[in-house]
């Protein structure tokens, strides 16, 4: 699918058939669109995801990622795996890493709307997103153990940070699955919603995110994970630098003036 400048105000980019893009104001909607294969991720789709997140147009301020059909994503397309040698396997995993790094450390926050199977590479993809909304039908699994393979899309790094290494170990060794409701307090998702409400909730959250100052969104996406991994003194210094940069931005000045002159909403419990 060629996104012409009419629907895409950034550089025109070629998306594979397995991905659909739609714009809703400042929100970009990217859908996995291979429901007949349960949105399994083949090489072309992974490349498309990487290309998309490398070229998100300036006027898109948040992206919602969802899947068509009954499931968010069945993970790696297993039909492509059969005759890959070791070198090709490493290159394949590194290509997933590149694509998912562009999500996690890209320009815009990404909200994932999850339902049905969120398994294997599908869970790795969800873990690279910044916010996860799960419909009650969503379930999480790492069938790699039973397929004789290992995670390759960043799951061994991102998932332990979300849910703890021992839980990931259990999922991989025993095939344990988690449902949406039990998974949420463990870190699999931030929100659980009724069946069919995932996309609308994700869009509403993305709209809220898009209303923030871009510098604040950037700081949250880039500084928080970085600080979780570095030593305390470096983290605190990074925080001071980022906070001064954010405050110095004209957008912050305008928003602070709006509050002081009583034009901005108060912070109240919803
Ligand atoms: C696939 C895939 C796939 C479905 N690769 N073709 N992931 C898995 O081990 C999960 C494998 N999939 C499943 O367990 C099930 O398909 C589901 C539970 C997700 C959905 O079940 P269902 O009954 O709705 O669909 P289905 O009948 O199993 O599948 C429909 C079609 O999709 C069928 O093809 P068809 O030609 O016979 O119609 C399936 O073969 C196809 N399909 N999932 C290829 N994954 C970077 S490393 C990451 C490592 C991993 O991700 S390992 C985990 C892989």
PDB file of C-alpha atoms and ligand atoms in Angstrom:
ATOM      1  CA  UNK A   1       0.000   0.000   0.000  1.00  0.00           C
ATOM      2  CA  UNK A   2       1.520   3.297  -1.048  1.00  0.00           C
ATOM      3  CA  UNK A   3       0.661   6.094   1.326  1.00  0.00           C
ATOM      4  CA  UNK A   4       0.435   9.099  -0.907  1.00  0.00           C
ATOM      5  CA  UNK A   5       1.070  12.598   0.461  1.00  0.00           C
ATOM      6  CA  UNK A   6      -2.716  13.056   0.589  1.00  0.00           C
ATOM      7  CA  UNK A   7      -3.014  10.625   3.490  1.00  0.00           C
ATOM      8  CA  UNK A   8       0.546  10.903   4.722  1.00  0.00           C
ATOM      9  CA  UNK A   9       2.068  14.300   5.185  1.00  0.00           C
ATOM     10  CA  UNK A  10       5.531  12.917   5.931  1.00  0.00           C
ATOM     11  CA  UNK A  11       7.768  11.158   3.434  1.00  0.00           C
ATOM     12  CA  UNK A  12       5.661   8.745   1.336  1.00  0.00           C
ATOM     13  CA  UNK A  13       6.362   5.264   2.556  1.00  0.00           C
ATOM     14  CA  UNK A  14       5.469   1.915   1.161  1.00  0.00           C
ATOM     15  CA  UNK A  15       3.649  -0.310   3.648  1.00  0.00           C
ATOM     16  CA  UNK A  16       3.203  -4.038   3.016  1.00  0.00           C
ATOM     17  CA  UNK A  17      -0.319  -5.434   2.643  1.00  0.00           C
ATOM     18  CA  UNK A  18      -0.050  -6.842   6.170  1.00  0.00           C
ATOM     19  CA  UNK A  19      -0.107  -3.310   7.639  1.00  0.00           C
ATOM     20  CA  UNK A  20      -2.842  -0.679   7.344  1.00  0.00           C
ATOM     21  CA  UNK A  21      -2.454   2.945   8.222  1.00  0.00           C
ATOM     22  CA  UNK A  22      -5.189   5.435   8.920  1.00  0.00           C
ATOM     23  CA  UNK A  23      -4.986   8.921  10.285  1.00  0.00           C
ATOM     24  CA  UNK A  24      -7.341  10.350  12.859  1.00  0.00           C
ATOM     25  CA  UNK A  25      -6.265  13.942  13.443  1.00  0.00           C
ATOM     26  CA  UNK A  26      -2.973  13.838  15.317  1.00  0.00           C
ATOM     27  CA  UNK A  27      -3.304  10.093  15.939  1.00  0.00           C
ATOM     28  CA  UNK A  28      -1.896   7.491  13.563  1.00  0.00           C
ATOM     29  CA  UNK A  29      -3.642   4.123  13.576  1.00  0.00           C
ATOM     30  CA  UNK A  30      -1.442   1.246  12.508  1.00  0.00           C
ATOM     31  CA  UNK A  31      -3.125  -2.172  12.216  1.00  0.00           C
ATOM     32  CA  UNK A  32      -1.668  -5.606  11.738  1.00  0.00           C
ATOM     33  CA  UNK A  33      -3.818  -6.747   8.837  1.00  0.00           C
ATOM     34  CA  UNK A  34      -3.104 -10.406   8.238  1.00  0.00           C
ATOM     35  CA  UNK A  35      -5.999 -11.928  10.177  1.00  0.00           C
ATOM     36  CA  UNK A  36      -6.086 -15.128   8.092  1.00  0.00           C
ATOM     37  CA  UNK A  37      -2.636 -15.875   9.573  1.00  0.00           C
ATOM     38  CA  UNK A  38      -3.619 -14.449  12.974  1.00  0.00           C
ATOM     39  CA  UNK A  39      -1.371 -11.481  12.245  1.00  0.00           C
ATOM     40  CA  UNK A  40       1.757 -13.660  12.403  1.00  0.00           C
ATOM     41  CA  UNK A  41       4.799 -11.491  11.777  1.00  0.00           C
ATOM     42  CA  UNK A  42       6.732 -12.361   8.636  1.00  0.00           C
ATOM     43  CA  UNK A  43       9.901 -10.599   7.492  1.00  0.00           C
ATOM     44  CA  UNK A  44       8.020  -8.163   5.264  1.00  0.00           C
ATOM     45  CA  UNK A  45       5.754  -7.072   8.105  1.00  0.00           C
ATOM     46  CA  UNK A  46       8.660  -6.571  10.492  1.00  0.00           C
ATOM     47  CA  UNK A  47      10.413  -4.440   7.876  1.00  0.00           C
ATOM     48  CA  UNK A  48       7.189  -2.479   7.361  1.00  0.00           C
ATOM     49  CA  UNK A  49       6.841  -1.826  11.099  1.00  0.00           C
ATOM     50  CA  UNK A  50      10.431  -0.566  11.250  1.00  0.00           C
ATOM     51  CA  UNK A  51       9.975   1.637   8.181  1.00  0.00           C
ATOM     52  CA  UNK A  52       6.739   3.057   9.542  1.00  0.00           C
ATOM     53  CA  UNK A  53       8.168   4.031  12.924  1.00  0.00           C
ATOM     54  CA  UNK A  54      11.277   5.505  11.308  1.00  0.00           C
ATOM     55  CA  UNK A  55       9.112   7.851   9.240  1.00  0.00           C
ATOM     56  CA  UNK A  56       6.185   8.886  11.440  1.00  0.00           C
ATOM     57  CA  UNK A  57       5.187  12.300  10.076  1.00  0.00           C
ATOM     58  CA  UNK A  58       5.706  15.369  12.240  1.00  0.00           C
ATOM     59  CA  UNK A  59       2.010  16.071  12.696  1.00  0.00           C
ATOM     60  CA  UNK A  60       1.288  12.606  14.124  1.00  0.00           C
ATOM     61  CA  UNK A  61       1.728  12.912  17.891  1.00  0.00           C
ATOM     62  CA  UNK A  62       0.797   9.409  19.047  1.00  0.00           C
ATOM     63  CA  UNK A  63       0.214   6.039  17.391  1.00  0.00           C
ATOM     64  CA  UNK A  64      -2.247   3.267  18.222  1.00  0.00           C
ATOM     65  CA  UNK A  65      -1.195  -0.244  17.221  1.00  0.00           C
ATOM     66  CA  UNK A  66      -3.870  -2.935  16.934  1.00  0.00           C
ATOM     67  CA  UNK A  67      -4.591  -6.206  15.149  1.00  0.00           C
ATOM     68  CA  UNK A  68      -7.408  -7.196  12.794  1.00  0.00           C
ATOM     69  CA  UNK A  69      -9.508 -10.293  13.396  1.00  0.00           C
ATOM     70  CA  UNK A  70      -9.823 -12.449  16.489  1.00  0.00           C
ATOM     71  CA  UNK A  71      -6.261 -12.028  17.767  1.00  0.00           C
ATOM     72  CA  UNK A  72      -3.734  -9.246  18.214  1.00  0.00           C
ATOM     73  CA  UNK A  73      -0.792 -11.324  17.017  1.00  0.00           C
ATOM     74  CA  UNK A  74       0.270 -14.993  16.870  1.00  0.00           C
ATOM     75  CA  UNK A  75       3.980 -14.052  16.964  1.00  0.00           C
ATOM     76  CA  UNK A  76       6.666 -15.046  14.538  1.00  0.00           C
ATOM     77  CA  UNK A  77       5.466 -16.460  11.221  1.00  0.00           C
ATOM     78  CA  UNK A  78       6.638 -20.001  11.833  1.00  0.00           C
ATOM     79  CA  UNK A  79       6.450 -20.906   8.138  1.00  0.00           C
ATOM     80  CA  UNK A  80       9.502 -18.714   7.455  1.00  0.00           C
ATOM     81  CA  UNK A  81      11.647 -20.405  10.065  1.00  0.00           C
ATOM     82  CA  UNK A  82      12.169 -23.834   8.649  1.00  0.00           C
ATOM     83  CA  UNK A  83      15.253 -23.343   6.498  1.00  0.00           C
ATOM     84  CA  UNK A  84      17.098 -20.507   8.186  1.00  0.00           C
ATOM     85  CA  UNK A  85      20.726 -21.199   9.152  1.00  0.00           C
ATOM     86  CA  UNK A  86      22.438 -19.764  12.246  1.00  0.00           C
ATOM     87  CA  UNK A  87      23.744 -16.607  10.565  1.00  0.00           C
ATOM     88  CA  UNK A  88      20.358 -15.903   9.004  1.00  0.00           C
ATOM     89  CA  UNK A  89      18.743 -16.505  12.401  1.00  0.00           C
ATOM     90  CA  UNK A  90      20.921 -13.868  14.046  1.00  0.00           C
ATOM     91  CA  UNK A  91      20.224 -11.388  11.235  1.00  0.00           C
ATOM     92  CA  UNK A  92      16.503 -12.099  11.555  1.00  0.00           C
ATOM     93  CA  UNK A  93      16.469 -11.441  15.298  1.00  0.00           C
ATOM     94  CA  UNK A  94      18.529  -8.275  14.855  1.00  0.00           C
ATOM     95  CA  UNK A  95      15.999  -7.044  12.263  1.00  0.00           C
ATOM     96  CA  UNK A  96      13.230  -7.465  14.861  1.00  0.00           C
ATOM     97  CA  UNK A  97      15.373  -5.601  17.387  1.00  0.00           C
ATOM     98  CA  UNK A  98      15.841  -2.688  14.978  1.00  0.00           C
ATOM     99  CA  UNK A  99      12.141  -2.470  14.196  1.00  0.00           C
ATOM    100  CA  UNK A 100      11.034  -2.642  17.841  1.00  0.00           C
ATOM    101  CA  UNK A 101      13.689  -0.177  19.012  1.00  0.00           C
ATOM    102  CA  UNK A 102      12.143   2.284  16.571  1.00  0.00           C
ATOM    103  CA  UNK A 103       8.859   1.829  18.429  1.00  0.00           C
ATOM    104  CA  UNK A 104      10.230   2.076  21.947  1.00  0.00           C
ATOM    105  CA  UNK A 105      12.730   4.854  21.281  1.00  0.00           C
ATOM    106  CA  UNK A 106      10.995   6.594  18.417  1.00  0.00           C
ATOM    107  CA  UNK A 107       9.495  10.061  18.314  1.00  0.00           C
ATOM    108  CA  UNK A 108       5.924   9.320  19.395  1.00  0.00           C
ATOM    109  CA  UNK A 109       4.313   7.299  22.169  1.00  0.00           C
ATOM    110  CA  UNK A 110       2.616   4.110  20.997  1.00  0.00           C
ATOM    111  CA  UNK A 111      -0.509   2.662  22.596  1.00  0.00           C
ATOM    112  CA  UNK A 112      -1.171  -1.031  21.884  1.00  0.00           C
ATOM    113  CA  UNK A 113      -4.760  -2.286  21.785  1.00  0.00           C
ATOM    114  CA  UNK A 114      -4.603  -5.998  22.628  1.00  0.00           C
ATOM    115  CA  UNK A 115      -7.163  -8.766  22.240  1.00  0.00           C
ATOM    116  CA  UNK A 116      -7.099 -12.519  21.807  1.00  0.00           C
ATOM    117  CA  UNK A 117      -3.673 -14.108  21.413  1.00  0.00           C
ATOM    118  CA  UNK A 118      -0.759 -11.848  22.340  1.00  0.00           C
ATOM    119  CA  UNK A 119       1.823 -14.561  22.081  1.00  0.00           C
ATOM    120  CA  UNK A 120       5.490 -15.083  21.332  1.00  0.00           C
ATOM    121  CA  UNK A 121       6.666 -12.296  19.053  1.00  0.00           C
ATOM    122  CA  UNK A 122       3.240 -10.670  19.449  1.00  0.00           C
ATOM    123  CA  UNK A 123       3.950 -10.240  23.144  1.00  0.00           C
ATOM    124  CA  UNK A 124       7.418  -8.934  22.297  1.00  0.00           C
ATOM    125  CA  UNK A 125       5.808  -6.391  19.973  1.00  0.00           C
ATOM    126  CA  UNK A 126       3.309  -5.337  22.650  1.00  0.00           C
ATOM    127  CA  UNK A 127       6.141  -5.002  25.170  1.00  0.00           C
ATOM    128  CA  UNK A 128       7.907  -2.490  22.920  1.00  0.00           C
ATOM    129  CA  UNK A 129       4.865  -0.191  23.061  1.00  0.00           C
ATOM    130  CA  UNK A 130       4.551   2.457  25.749  1.00  0.00           C
ATOM    131  CA  UNK A 131       0.996   1.809  26.922  1.00  0.00           C
ATOM    132  CA  UNK A 132      -0.968  -1.438  26.654  1.00  0.00           C
ATOM    133  CA  UNK A 133      -4.768  -1.660  26.721  1.00  0.00           C
ATOM    134  CA  UNK A 134      -6.073  -5.230  26.949  1.00  0.00           C
ATOM    135  CA  UNK A 135      -9.563  -6.385  26.138  1.00  0.00           C
ATOM    136  CA  UNK A 136     -10.736  -9.134  28.496  1.00  0.00           C
ATOM    137  CA  UNK A 137     -10.177 -11.690  25.715  1.00  0.00           C
ATOM    138  CA  UNK A 138      -6.426 -11.002  25.611  1.00  0.00           C
ATOM    139  CA  UNK A 139      -4.054 -13.681  26.799  1.00  0.00           C
ATOM    140  CA  UNK A 140      -0.291 -13.820  26.963  1.00  0.00           C
ATOM    141  CA  UNK A 141       1.973 -16.781  26.238  1.00  0.00           C
ATOM    142  CA  UNK A 142       5.501 -17.615  25.162  1.00  0.00           C
ATOM    143  CA  UNK A 143       5.119 -20.847  23.142  1.00  0.00           C
ATOM    144  CA  UNK A 144       8.778 -20.691  22.119  1.00  0.00           C
ATOM    145  CA  UNK A 145       9.603 -23.564  24.496  1.00  0.00           C
ATOM    146  CA  UNK A 146       7.165 -25.932  22.825  1.00  0.00           C
ATOM    147  CA  UNK A 147       8.287 -24.831  19.329  1.00  0.00           C
ATOM    148  CA  UNK A 148      11.940 -25.538  20.113  1.00  0.00           C
ATOM    149  CA  UNK A 149      13.029 -21.931  19.669  1.00  0.00           C
ATOM    150  CA  UNK A 150      13.747 -18.865  21.821  1.00  0.00           C
ATOM    151  CA  UNK A 151      12.460 -15.317  21.886  1.00  0.00           C
ATOM    152  CA  UNK A 152      14.271 -13.127  19.354  1.00  0.00           C
ATOM    153  CA  UNK A 153      12.367  -9.847  19.302  1.00  0.00           C
ATOM    154  CA  UNK A 154      13.717  -8.342  22.505  1.00  0.00           C
ATOM    155  CA  UNK A 155      11.491 -10.412  24.778  1.00  0.00           C
ATOM    156  CA  UNK A 156      14.293 -11.655  27.020  1.00  0.00           C
ATOM    157  CA  UNK A 157      15.195  -8.027  27.741  1.00  0.00           C
ATOM    158  CA  UNK A 158      11.841  -6.203  27.808  1.00  0.00           C
ATOM    159  CA  UNK A 159       9.591  -8.843  29.385  1.00  0.00           C
ATOM    160  CA  UNK A 160      11.634  -9.401  32.566  1.00  0.00           C
ATOM    161  CA  UNK A 161      11.468  -5.646  33.112  1.00  0.00           C
ATOM    162  CA  UNK A 162       7.692  -5.705  32.754  1.00  0.00           C
ATOM    163  CA  UNK A 163       6.728  -8.814  34.695  1.00  0.00           C
ATOM    164  CA  UNK A 164       9.936 -10.134  36.296  1.00  0.00           C
ATOM    165  CA  UNK A 165      12.440 -12.686  35.021  1.00  0.00           C
ATOM    166  CA  UNK A 166      11.005 -15.552  37.103  1.00  0.00           C
ATOM    167  CA  UNK A 167       7.562 -15.183  35.515  1.00  0.00           C
ATOM    168  CA  UNK A 168       9.094 -15.126  32.039  1.00  0.00           C
ATOM    169  CA  UNK A 169      11.069 -18.228  32.991  1.00  0.00           C
ATOM    170  CA  UNK A 170       7.852 -19.982  34.093  1.00  0.00           C
ATOM    171  CA  UNK A 171       6.054 -18.990  30.869  1.00  0.00           C
ATOM    172  CA  UNK A 172       8.886 -20.268  28.698  1.00  0.00           C
ATOM    173  CA  UNK A 173       9.569 -23.469  30.604  1.00  0.00           C
ATOM    174  CA  UNK A 174       6.028 -24.585  31.421  1.00  0.00           C
ATOM    175  CA  UNK A 175       3.970 -22.847  28.733  1.00  0.00           C
ATOM    176  CA  UNK A 176       1.984 -20.980  31.392  1.00  0.00           C
ATOM    177  CA  UNK A 177      -0.444 -18.410  30.026  1.00  0.00           C
ATOM    178  CA  UNK A 178      -1.915 -15.332  31.683  1.00  0.00           C
ATOM    179  CA  UNK A 179      -5.303 -13.820  30.974  1.00  0.00           C
ATOM    180  CA  UNK A 180      -5.966 -10.090  30.660  1.00  0.00           C
ATOM    181  CA  UNK A 181      -7.309  -9.580  34.168  1.00  0.00           C
ATOM    182  CA  UNK A 182      -4.695 -11.552  36.065  1.00  0.00           C
ATOM    183  CA  UNK A 183      -2.000 -10.126  33.760  1.00  0.00           C
ATOM    184  CA  UNK A 184      -2.733  -6.459  34.332  1.00  0.00           C
ATOM    185  CA  UNK A 185      -1.532  -6.140  37.942  1.00  0.00           C
ATOM    186  CA  UNK A 186       1.575  -8.125  36.988  1.00  0.00           C
ATOM    187  CA  UNK A 187       2.559  -5.577  34.345  1.00  0.00           C
ATOM    188  CA  UNK A 188       1.311  -7.092  31.080  1.00  0.00           C
ATOM    189  CA  UNK A 189      -1.105  -4.222  30.480  1.00  0.00           C
ATOM    190  CA  UNK A 190      -1.950  -0.861  31.990  1.00  0.00           C
ATOM    191  CA  UNK A 191      -5.697  -1.110  31.324  1.00  0.00           C
ATOM    192  CA  UNK A 192      -8.277  -3.887  30.978  1.00  0.00           C
ATOM    193  CA  UNK A 193     -11.480  -3.113  29.084  1.00  0.00           C
ATOM    194  CA  UNK A 194     -14.555  -4.938  27.832  1.00  0.00           C
ATOM    195  CA  UNK A 195     -14.453  -6.887  24.561  1.00  0.00           C
ATOM    196  CA  UNK A 196     -14.644  -4.511  21.621  1.00  0.00           C
ATOM    197  CA  UNK A 197     -13.626  -1.449  23.672  1.00  0.00           C
ATOM    198  CA  UNK A 198      -9.858  -1.782  23.231  1.00  0.00           C
ATOM    199  CA  UNK A 199      -9.371   0.340  20.156  1.00  0.00           C
ATOM    200  CA  UNK A 200     -11.632   3.179  21.314  1.00  0.00           C
ATOM    201  CA  UNK A 201      -9.913   3.243  24.714  1.00  0.00           C
ATOM    202  CA  UNK A 202      -6.482   3.196  23.089  1.00  0.00           C
ATOM    203  CA  UNK A 203      -7.454   6.065  20.794  1.00  0.00           C
ATOM    204  CA  UNK A 204      -8.820   8.094  23.724  1.00  0.00           C
ATOM    205  CA  UNK A 205      -5.548   7.560  25.613  1.00  0.00           C
ATOM    206  CA  UNK A 206      -3.523   8.436  22.513  1.00  0.00           C
ATOM    207  CA  UNK A 207      -5.504  11.661  22.160  1.00  0.00           C
ATOM    208  CA  UNK A 208      -4.717  12.540  25.729  1.00  0.00           C
ATOM    209  CA  UNK A 209      -1.031  11.789  25.125  1.00  0.00           C
ATOM    210  CA  UNK A 210      -1.088  13.852  21.915  1.00  0.00           C
ATOM    211  CA  UNK A 211      -2.317  16.811  23.967  1.00  0.00           C
ATOM    212  CA  UNK A 212       0.874  16.843  26.055  1.00  0.00           C
ATOM    213  CA  UNK A 213       3.892  18.954  25.214  1.00  0.00           C
ATOM    214  CA  UNK A 214       5.989  16.848  22.795  1.00  0.00           C
ATOM    215  CA  UNK A 215       9.073  17.484  24.939  1.00  0.00           C
ATOM    216  CA  UNK A 216       7.369  15.931  27.975  1.00  0.00           C
ATOM    217  CA  UNK A 217       6.376  12.886  25.938  1.00  0.00           C
ATOM    218  CA  UNK A 218       9.914  12.598  24.634  1.00  0.00           C
ATOM    219  CA  UNK A 219      11.314  12.799  28.166  1.00  0.00           C
ATOM    220  CA  UNK A 220       8.941  10.128  29.487  1.00  0.00           C
ATOM    221  CA  UNK A 221       9.697   7.749  26.611  1.00  0.00           C
ATOM    222  CA  UNK A 222      13.449   8.196  26.564  1.00  0.00           C
ATOM    223  CA  UNK A 223      14.538   9.162  30.062  1.00  0.00           C
ATOM    224  CA  UNK A 224      12.435   6.775  32.175  1.00  0.00           C
ATOM    225  CA  UNK A 225      13.704   3.514  30.630  1.00  0.00           C
ATOM    226  CA  UNK A 226      17.225   4.916  30.482  1.00  0.00           C
ATOM    227  CA  UNK A 227      17.144   5.890  34.159  1.00  0.00           C
ATOM    228  CA  UNK A 228      15.768   2.493  35.148  1.00  0.00           C
ATOM    229  CA  UNK A 229      19.017   1.017  33.858  1.00  0.00           C
ATOM    230  CA  UNK A 230      21.662   3.456  34.976  1.00  0.00           C
ATOM    231  CA  UNK A 231      23.112   4.213  38.368  1.00  0.00           C
ATOM    232  CA  UNK A 232      21.341   6.560  40.762  1.00  0.00           C
ATOM    233  CA  UNK A 233      23.714   9.536  40.445  1.00  0.00           C
ATOM    234  CA  UNK A 234      23.633   9.451  36.623  1.00  0.00           C
ATOM    235  CA  UNK A 235      19.862   9.089  36.699  1.00  0.00           C
ATOM    236  CA  UNK A 236      19.403  12.073  38.946  1.00  0.00           C
ATOM    237  CA  UNK A 237      21.724  14.172  36.825  1.00  0.00           C
ATOM    238  CA  UNK A 238      19.863  13.097  33.664  1.00  0.00           C
ATOM    239  CA  UNK A 239      16.611  14.067  35.356  1.00  0.00           C
ATOM    240  CA  UNK A 240      17.906  17.550  36.202  1.00  0.00           C
ATOM    241  CA  UNK A 241      19.110  18.109  32.661  1.00  0.00           C
ATOM    242  CA  UNK A 242      15.874  16.851  31.107  1.00  0.00           C
ATOM    243  CA  UNK A 243      13.714  18.839  33.481  1.00  0.00           C
ATOM    244  CA  UNK A 244      15.602  22.041  32.675  1.00  0.00           C
ATOM    245  CA  UNK A 245      15.327  21.355  28.939  1.00  0.00           C
ATOM    246  CA  UNK A 246      11.572  20.733  29.225  1.00  0.00           C
ATOM    247  CA  UNK A 247      10.992  23.851  31.328  1.00  0.00           C
ATOM    248  CA  UNK A 248      12.946  25.970  28.875  1.00  0.00           C
ATOM    249  CA  UNK A 249      10.721  24.971  25.967  1.00  0.00           C
ATOM    250  CA  UNK A 250       8.273  27.717  24.861  1.00  0.00           C
ATOM    251  CA  UNK A 251       5.461  25.169  25.016  1.00  0.00           C
ATOM    252  CA  UNK A 252       6.091  24.706  28.769  1.00  0.00           C
ATOM    253  CA  UNK A 253       6.133  28.471  29.305  1.00  0.00           C
ATOM    254  CA  UNK A 254       2.779  28.799  27.563  1.00  0.00           C
ATOM    255  CA  UNK A 255       1.214  25.936  29.513  1.00  0.00           C
ATOM    256  CA  UNK A 256       2.457  27.276  32.853  1.00  0.00           C
ATOM    257  CA  UNK A 257       1.087  30.749  32.026  1.00  0.00           C
ATOM    258  CA  UNK A 258      -2.253  29.165  31.077  1.00  0.00           C
ATOM    259  CA  UNK A 259      -2.474  27.544  34.493  1.00  0.00           C
ATOM    260  CA  UNK A 260      -1.443  30.617  36.428  1.00  0.00           C
ATOM    261  CA  UNK A 261      -3.936  32.742  34.487  1.00  0.00           C
ATOM    262  CA  UNK A 262      -6.679  30.147  35.151  1.00  0.00           C
ATOM    263  CA  UNK A 263      -7.110  28.974  31.566  1.00  0.00           C
ATOM    264  CA  UNK A 264      -5.923  25.398  32.174  1.00  0.00           C
ATOM    265  CA  UNK A 265      -7.830  22.504  33.787  1.00  0.00           C
ATOM    266  CA  UNK A 266      -7.009  21.531  37.363  1.00  0.00           C
ATOM    267  CA  UNK A 267      -5.582  18.121  38.244  1.00  0.00           C
ATOM    268  CA  UNK A 268      -8.456  16.240  39.823  1.00  0.00           C
ATOM    269  CA  UNK A 269      -9.228  12.569  40.349  1.00  0.00           C
ATOM    270  CA  UNK A 270     -11.313  11.091  37.526  1.00  0.00           C
TER     271      UNK A 270
HETATM  272  C1  LIG B   1       0.356 -19.112  11.699  1.00  0.00           C
HETATM  273  C2  LIG B   1       0.789 -18.699  12.984  1.00  0.00           C
HETATM  274  C3  LIG B   1       2.163 -18.429  13.154  1.00  0.00           C
HETATM  275  C4  LIG B   1      -1.330 -19.004  13.063  1.00  0.00           C
HETATM  276  N1  LIG B   1       2.979 -18.599  12.092  1.00  0.00           N
HETATM  277  N2  LIG B   1       1.197 -19.258  10.688  1.00  0.00           N
HETATM  278  N3  LIG B   1       3.611 -18.486  17.707  1.00  0.00           N
HETATM  279  C5  LIG B   1       2.894 -19.566  18.086  1.00  0.00           C
HETATM  280  O1  LIG B   1       3.423 -20.614  18.414  1.00  0.00           O
HETATM  281  C6  LIG B   1       1.410 -19.436  18.018  1.00  0.00           C
HETATM  282  C7  LIG B   1       0.878 -20.246  16.876  1.00  0.00           C
HETATM  283  N4  LIG B   1      -0.526 -20.000  16.616  1.00  0.00           N
HETATM  284  C8  LIG B   1      -1.511 -20.537  17.397  1.00  0.00           C
HETATM  285  O2  LIG B   1      -1.285 -21.157  18.414  1.00  0.00           O
HETATM  286  C9  LIG B   1      -2.919 -20.320  16.927  1.00  0.00           C
HETATM  287  O3  LIG B   1      -2.877 -20.046  15.540  1.00  0.00           O
HETATM  288  C10 LIG B   1      -3.676 -19.166  17.646  1.00  0.00           C
HETATM  289  C11 LIG B   1      -3.969 -19.622  19.089  1.00  0.00           C
HETATM  290  C12 LIG B   1      -2.878 -17.878  17.661  1.00  0.00           C
HETATM  291  C13 LIG B   1      -5.000 -18.876  16.907  1.00  0.00           C
HETATM  292  O4  LIG B   1      -5.740 -20.077  16.780  1.00  0.00           O
HETATM  293  P1  LIG B   1      -6.914 -20.150  15.688  1.00  0.00           P
HETATM  294  O5  LIG B   1      -7.623 -21.461  15.912  1.00  0.00           O
HETATM  295  O6  LIG B   1      -7.720 -18.908  15.769  1.00  0.00           O
HETATM  296  O7  LIG B   1      -6.201 -20.130  14.235  1.00  0.00           O
HETATM  297  P2  LIG B   1      -5.411 -21.302  13.487  1.00  0.00           P
HETATM  298  O8  LIG B   1      -6.398 -22.190  12.790  1.00  0.00           O
HETATM  299  O9  LIG B   1      -4.447 -21.978  14.380  1.00  0.00           O
HETATM  300  O10 LIG B   1      -4.558 -20.473  12.438  1.00  0.00           O
HETATM  301  C14 LIG B   1      -5.146 -19.887  11.288  1.00  0.00           C
HETATM  302  C15 LIG B   1      -4.075 -19.846  10.225  1.00  0.00           C
HETATM  303  O11 LIG B   1      -2.999 -19.011  10.689  1.00  0.00           O
HETATM  304  C16 LIG B   1      -3.438 -21.194   9.985  1.00  0.00           C
HETATM  305  O12 LIG B   1      -3.030 -21.224   8.625  1.00  0.00           O
HETATM  306  P3  LIG B   1      -3.897 -21.992   7.491  1.00  0.00           P
HETATM  307  O13 LIG B   1      -3.116 -21.789   6.240  1.00  0.00           O
HETATM  308  O14 LIG B   1      -3.980 -23.423   7.958  1.00  0.00           O
HETATM  309  O15 LIG B   1      -5.249 -21.322   7.477  1.00  0.00           O
HETATM  310  C17 LIG B   1      -2.224 -21.190  10.856  1.00  0.00           C
HETATM  311  O16 LIG B   1      -1.207 -22.064  10.417  1.00  0.00           O
HETATM  312  C18 LIG B   1      -1.785 -19.740  10.687  1.00  0.00           C
HETATM  313  N5  LIG B   1      -0.953 -19.301  11.802  1.00  0.00           N
HETATM  314  N6  LIG B   1      -0.285 -18.630  13.793  1.00  0.00           N
HETATM  315  C19 LIG B   1       2.490 -19.002  10.906  1.00  0.00           C
HETATM  316  N7  LIG B   1       2.690 -18.007  14.314  1.00  0.00           N
HETATM  317  C20 LIG B   1      11.351 -13.139  17.042  1.00  0.00           C
HETATM  318  S1  LIG B   1      11.173 -14.638  17.703  1.00  0.00           S
HETATM  319  C21 LIG B   1       9.517 -14.819  18.158  1.00  0.00           C
HETATM  320  C22 LIG B   1       9.229 -16.268  18.420  1.00  0.00           C
HETATM  321  C23 LIG B   1       7.784 -16.542  18.415  1.00  0.00           C
HETATM  322  O17 LIG B   1       6.955 -15.715  18.183  1.00  0.00           O
HETATM  323  S2  LIG B   1       7.391 -18.166  18.774  1.00  0.00           S
HETATM  324  C24 LIG B   1       5.651 -18.194  18.878  1.00  0.00           C
HETATM  325  C25 LIG B   1       5.012 -18.459  17.558  1.00  0.00           C
END
